[in-house]
Amino acid sequence: QVQLVESGGGLVQAGGSLRLSCAASGSIFRFDTMGWYRQAPGKQRELVAAATSGGSTNYGDSVWGRFTISRDNAKNTVYLQMNSLKPEDTAVYYCNVKRYSVGGDYWGRGTQVTVSS
């Protein structure tokens, strides 16, 4: 069974940086897509960034140019470097990985990111 372990969330002042990590275990296969979503109170969950096994990346409009996603396929780990953080980035950040061939769509428990003004 696939398990995702997230780390790196916390409290930071506006303009600061954080790095999130998500390690996936329970599968010997590479995940097609690994990424991050976030959900702020009272809002829908939204895509932050995603990276395919082939190296393509996709970012939400609000984080473009500030956040960078990367993945280590050998470790089945995905990272999110968050720079120039803003109070509106405050949310619970969820790791998500997908394996399309088996319909696998897995979520982490989430890690809180709080940006103070």
C-alpha positions as protocol buffer text, in pm:
chain_id: "A"
residue {
  index: 1
  type: GLN
  ca { x: 0 y: 0 z: 0 }
}
residue {
  index: 2
  type: VAL
  ca { x: 133 y: 341 z: -95 }
}
residue {
  index: 3
  type: GLN
  ca { x: 210 y: 574 z: 192 }
}
residue {
  index: 4
  type: LEU
  ca { x: 314 y: 937 z: 167 }
}
residue {
  index: 5
  type: VAL
  ca { x: 510 y: 1110 z: 440 }
}
residue {
  index: 6
  type: GLU
  ca { x: 521 y: 1489 z: 420 }
}
residue {
  index: 7
  type: SER
  ca { x: 756 y: 1717 z: 606 }
}
residue {
  index: 8
  type: GLY
  ca { x: 878 y: 2075 z: 607 }
}
residue {
  index: 9
  type: GLY
  ca { x: 572 y: 2279 z: 689 }
}
residue {
  index: 10
  type: GLY
  ca { x: 569 y: 2546 z: 955 }
}
residue {
  index: 11
  type: LEU
  ca { x: 539 y: 2913 z: 1037 }
}
residue {
  index: 12
  type: VAL
  ca { x: 734 y: 3171 z: 841 }
}
residue {
  index: 13
  type: GLN
  ca { x: 721 y: 3545 z: 793 }
}
residue {
  index: 14
  type: ALA
  ca { x: 614 y: 3697 z: 464 }
}
residue {
  index: 15
  type: GLY
  ca { x: 902 y: 3699 z: 219 }
}
residue {
  index: 16
  type: GLY
  ca { x: 1055 y: 3392 z: 373 }
}
residue {
  index: 17
  type: SER
  ca { x: 1110 y: 3042 z: 238 }
}
residue {
  index: 18
  type: LEU
  ca { x: 1015 y: 2687 z: 319 }
}
residue {
  index: 19
  type: ARG
  ca { x: 1091 y: 2352 z: 158 }
}
residue {
  index: 20
  type: LEU
  ca { x: 838 y: 2072 z: 165 }
}
residue {
  index: 21
  type: SER
  ca { x: 928 y: 1708 z: 111 }
}
residue {
  index: 22
  type: CYS
  ca { x: 711 y: 1407 z: 41 }
}
residue {
  index: 23
  type: ALA
  ca { x: 848 y: 1055 z: 43 }
}
residue {
  index: 24
  type: ALA
  ca { x: 638 y: 781 z: -114 }
}
residue {
  index: 25
  type: SER
  ca { x: 674 y: 423 z: -2 }
}
residue {
  index: 26
  type: GLY
  ca { x: 498 y: 97 z: -78 }
}
residue {
  index: 27
  type: SER
  ca { x: 557 y: 90 z: -451 }
}
residue {
  index: 28
  type: ILE
  ca { x: 853 y: -32 z: -649 }
}
residue {
  index: 29
  type: PHE
  ca { x: 724 y: 152 z: -953 }
}
residue {
  index: 30
  type: ARG
  ca { x: 785 y: 510 z: -1048 }
}
residue {
  index: 31
  type: PHE
  ca { x: 487 y: 739 z: -1014 }
}
residue {
  index: 32
  type: ASP
  ca { x: 366 y: 908 z: -1329 }
}
residue {
  index: 33
  type: THR
  ca { x: 295 y: 1237 z: -1155 }
}
residue {
  index: 34
  type: MET
  ca { x: 404 y: 1368 z: -817 }
}
residue {
  index: 35
  type: GLY
  ca { x: 281 y: 1701 z: -692 }
}
residue {
  index: 36
  type: TRP
  ca { x: 140 y: 1932 z: -432 }
}
residue {
  index: 37
  type: TYR
  ca { x: -205 y: 2075 z: -371 }
}
residue {
  index: 38
  type: ARG
  ca { x: -319 y: 2313 z: -104 }
}
residue {
  index: 39
  type: GLN
  ca { x: -638 y: 2403 z: 72 }
}
residue {
  index: 40
  type: ALA
  ca { x: -699 y: 2719 z: 267 }
}
residue {
  index: 41
  type: PRO
  ca { x: -990 y: 2753 z: 512 }
}
residue {
  index: 42
  type: GLY
  ca { x: -1317 y: 2800 z: 326 }
}
residue {
  index: 43
  type: LYS
  ca { x: -1158 y: 2741 z: -13 }
}
residue {
  index: 44
  type: GLN
  ca { x: -1137 y: 2452 z: -255 }
}
residue {
  index: 45
  type: ARG
  ca { x: -826 y: 2244 z: -287 }
}
residue {
  index: 46
  type: GLU
  ca { x: -607 y: 2374 z: -568 }
}
residue {
  index: 47
  type: LEU
  ca { x: -306 y: 2260 z: -760 }
}
residue {
  index: 48
  type: VAL
  ca { x: 21 y: 2416 z: -648 }
}
residue {
  index: 49
  type: ALA
  ca { x: 267 y: 2226 z: -865 }
}
residue {
  index: 50
  type: ALA
  ca { x: 312 y: 1888 z: -1028 }
}
residue {
  index: 51
  type: ALA
  ca { x: 598 y: 1707 z: -1198 }
}
residue {
  index: 52
  type: THR
  ca { x: 582 y: 1412 z: -1434 }
}
residue {
  index: 53
  type: SER
  ca { x: 827 y: 1126 z: -1447 }
}
residue {
  index: 54
  type: GLY
  ca { x: 945 y: 1265 z: -1778 }
}
residue {
  index: 55
  type: GLY
  ca { x: 1044 y: 1596 z: -1624 }
}
residue {
  index: 56
  type: SER
  ca { x: 755 y: 1820 z: -1722 }
}
residue {
  index: 57
  type: THR
  ca { x: 624 y: 2057 z: -1458 }
}
residue {
  index: 58
  type: ASN
  ca { x: 304 y: 2249 z: -1407 }
}
residue {
  index: 59
  type: TYR
  ca { x: 234 y: 2532 z: -1163 }
}
residue {
  index: 60
  type: GLY
  ca { x: -69 y: 2710 z: -1031 }
}
residue {
  index: 61
  type: ASP
  ca { x: -91 y: 3069 z: -1151 }
}
residue {
  index: 62
  type: SER
  ca { x: -56 y: 3214 z: -803 }
}
residue {
  index: 63
  type: VAL
  ca { x: 280 y: 3049 z: -732 }
}
residue {
  index: 64
  type: TRP
  ca { x: 444 y: 3084 z: -1072 }
}
residue {
  index: 65
  type: GLY
  ca { x: 795 y: 3219 z: -1039 }
}
residue {
  index: 66
  type: ARG
  ca { x: 806 y: 3176 z: -661 }
}
residue {
  index: 67
  type: PHE
  ca { x: 774 y: 2800 z: -610 }
}
residue {
  index: 68
  type: THR
  ca { x: 982 y: 2524 z: -766 }
}
residue {
  index: 69
  type: ILE
  ca { x: 894 y: 2158 z: -774 }
}
residue {
  index: 70
  type: SER
  ca { x: 1148 y: 1882 z: -813 }
}
residue {
  index: 71
  type: ARG
  ca { x: 1152 y: 1508 z: -773 }
}
residue {
  index: 72
  type: ASP
  ca { x: 1403 y: 1235 z: -705 }
}
residue {
  index: 73
  type: ASN
  ca { x: 1273 y: 930 z: -889 }
}
residue {
  index: 74
  type: ALA
  ca { x: 1526 y: 699 z: -730 }
}
residue {
  index: 75
  type: LYS
  ca { x: 1388 y: 791 z: -388 }
}
residue {
  index: 76
  type: ASN
  ca { x: 1025 y: 836 z: -497 }
}
residue {
  index: 77
  type: THR
  ca { x: 1040 y: 1176 z: -330 }
}
residue {
  index: 78
  type: VAL
  ca { x: 902 y: 1510 z: -441 }
}
residue {
  index: 79
  type: TYR
  ca { x: 1007 y: 1851 z: -311 }
}
residue {
  index: 80
  type: LEU
  ca { x: 852 y: 2194 z: -317 }
}
residue {
  index: 81
  type: GLN
  ca { x: 1078 y: 2492 z: -268 }
}
residue {
  index: 82
  type: MET
  ca { x: 867 y: 2791 z: -171 }
}
residue {
  index: 83
  type: ASN
  ca { x: 1024 y: 3136 z: -188 }
}
residue {
  index: 84
  type: SER
  ca { x: 886 y: 3485 z: -142 }
}
residue {
  index: 85
  type: LEU
  ca { x: 601 y: 3347 z: 63 }
}
residue {
  index: 86
  type: LYS
  ca { x: 290 y: 3557 z: 108 }
}
residue {
  index: 87
  type: PRO
  ca { x: 16 y: 3542 z: 373 }
}
residue {
  index: 88
  type: GLU
  ca { x: -221 y: 3412 z: 105 }
}
residue {
  index: 89
  type: ASP
  ca { x: 0 y: 3104 z: 71 }
}
residue {
  index: 90
  type: THR
  ca { x: -122 y: 2997 z: 413 }
}
residue {
  index: 91
  type: ALA
  ca { x: -291 y: 2659 z: 374 }
}
residue {
  index: 92
  type: VAL
  ca { x: -262 y: 2290 z: 437 }
}
residue {
  index: 93
  type: TYR
  ca { x: -37 y: 2147 z: 167 }
}
residue {
  index: 94
  type: TYR
  ca { x: -107 y: 1795 z: 46 }
}
residue {
  index: 95
  type: CYS
  ca { x: 125 y: 1565 z: -143 }
}
residue {
  index: 96
  type: ASN
  ca { x: -34 y: 1372 z: -429 }
}
residue {
  index: 97
  type: VAL
  ca { x: 106 y: 1096 z: -648 }
}
residue {
  index: 98
  type: LYS
  ca { x: -53 y: 915 z: -939 }
}
residue {
  index: 99
  type: ARG
  ca { x: 3 y: 594 z: -1134 }
}
residue {
  index: 100
  type: TYR
  ca { x: -229 y: 607 z: -1431 }
}
residue {
  index: 101
  type: SER
  ca { x: -188 y: 245 z: -1545 }
}
residue {
  index: 102
  type: VAL
  ca { x: -349 y: 115 z: -1225 }
}
residue {
  index: 103
  type: GLY
  ca { x: -570 y: 411 z: -1149 }
}
residue {
  index: 104
  type: GLY
  ca { x: -363 y: 497 z: -847 }
}
residue {
  index: 105
  type: ASP
  ca { x: -428 y: 837 z: -690 }
}
residue {
  index: 106
  type: TYR
  ca { x: -276 y: 876 z: -347 }
}
residue {
  index: 107
  type: TRP
  ca { x: -282 y: 1162 z: -95 }
}
residue {
  index: 108
  type: GLY
  ca { x: -74 y: 1253 z: 204 }
}
residue {
  index: 109
  type: ARG
  ca { x: -223 y: 1373 z: 530 }
}
residue {
  index: 110
  type: GLY
  ca { x: -116 y: 1730 z: 473 }
}
residue {
  index: 111
  type: THR
  ca { x: 127 y: 1970 z: 633 }
}
residue {
  index: 112
  type: GLN
  ca { x: 37 y: 2316 z: 757 }
}
residue {
  index: 113
  type: VAL
  ca { x: 210 y: 2618 z: 611 }
}
residue {
  index: 114
  type: THR
  ca { x: 141 y: 2950 z: 782 }
}
residue {
  index: 115
  type: VAL
  ca { x: 280 y: 3278 z: 652 }
}
residue {
  index: 116
  type: SER
  ca { x: 254 y: 3573 z: 885 }
}
residue {
  index: 117
  type: SER
  ca { x: 240 y: 3932 z: 763 }
}
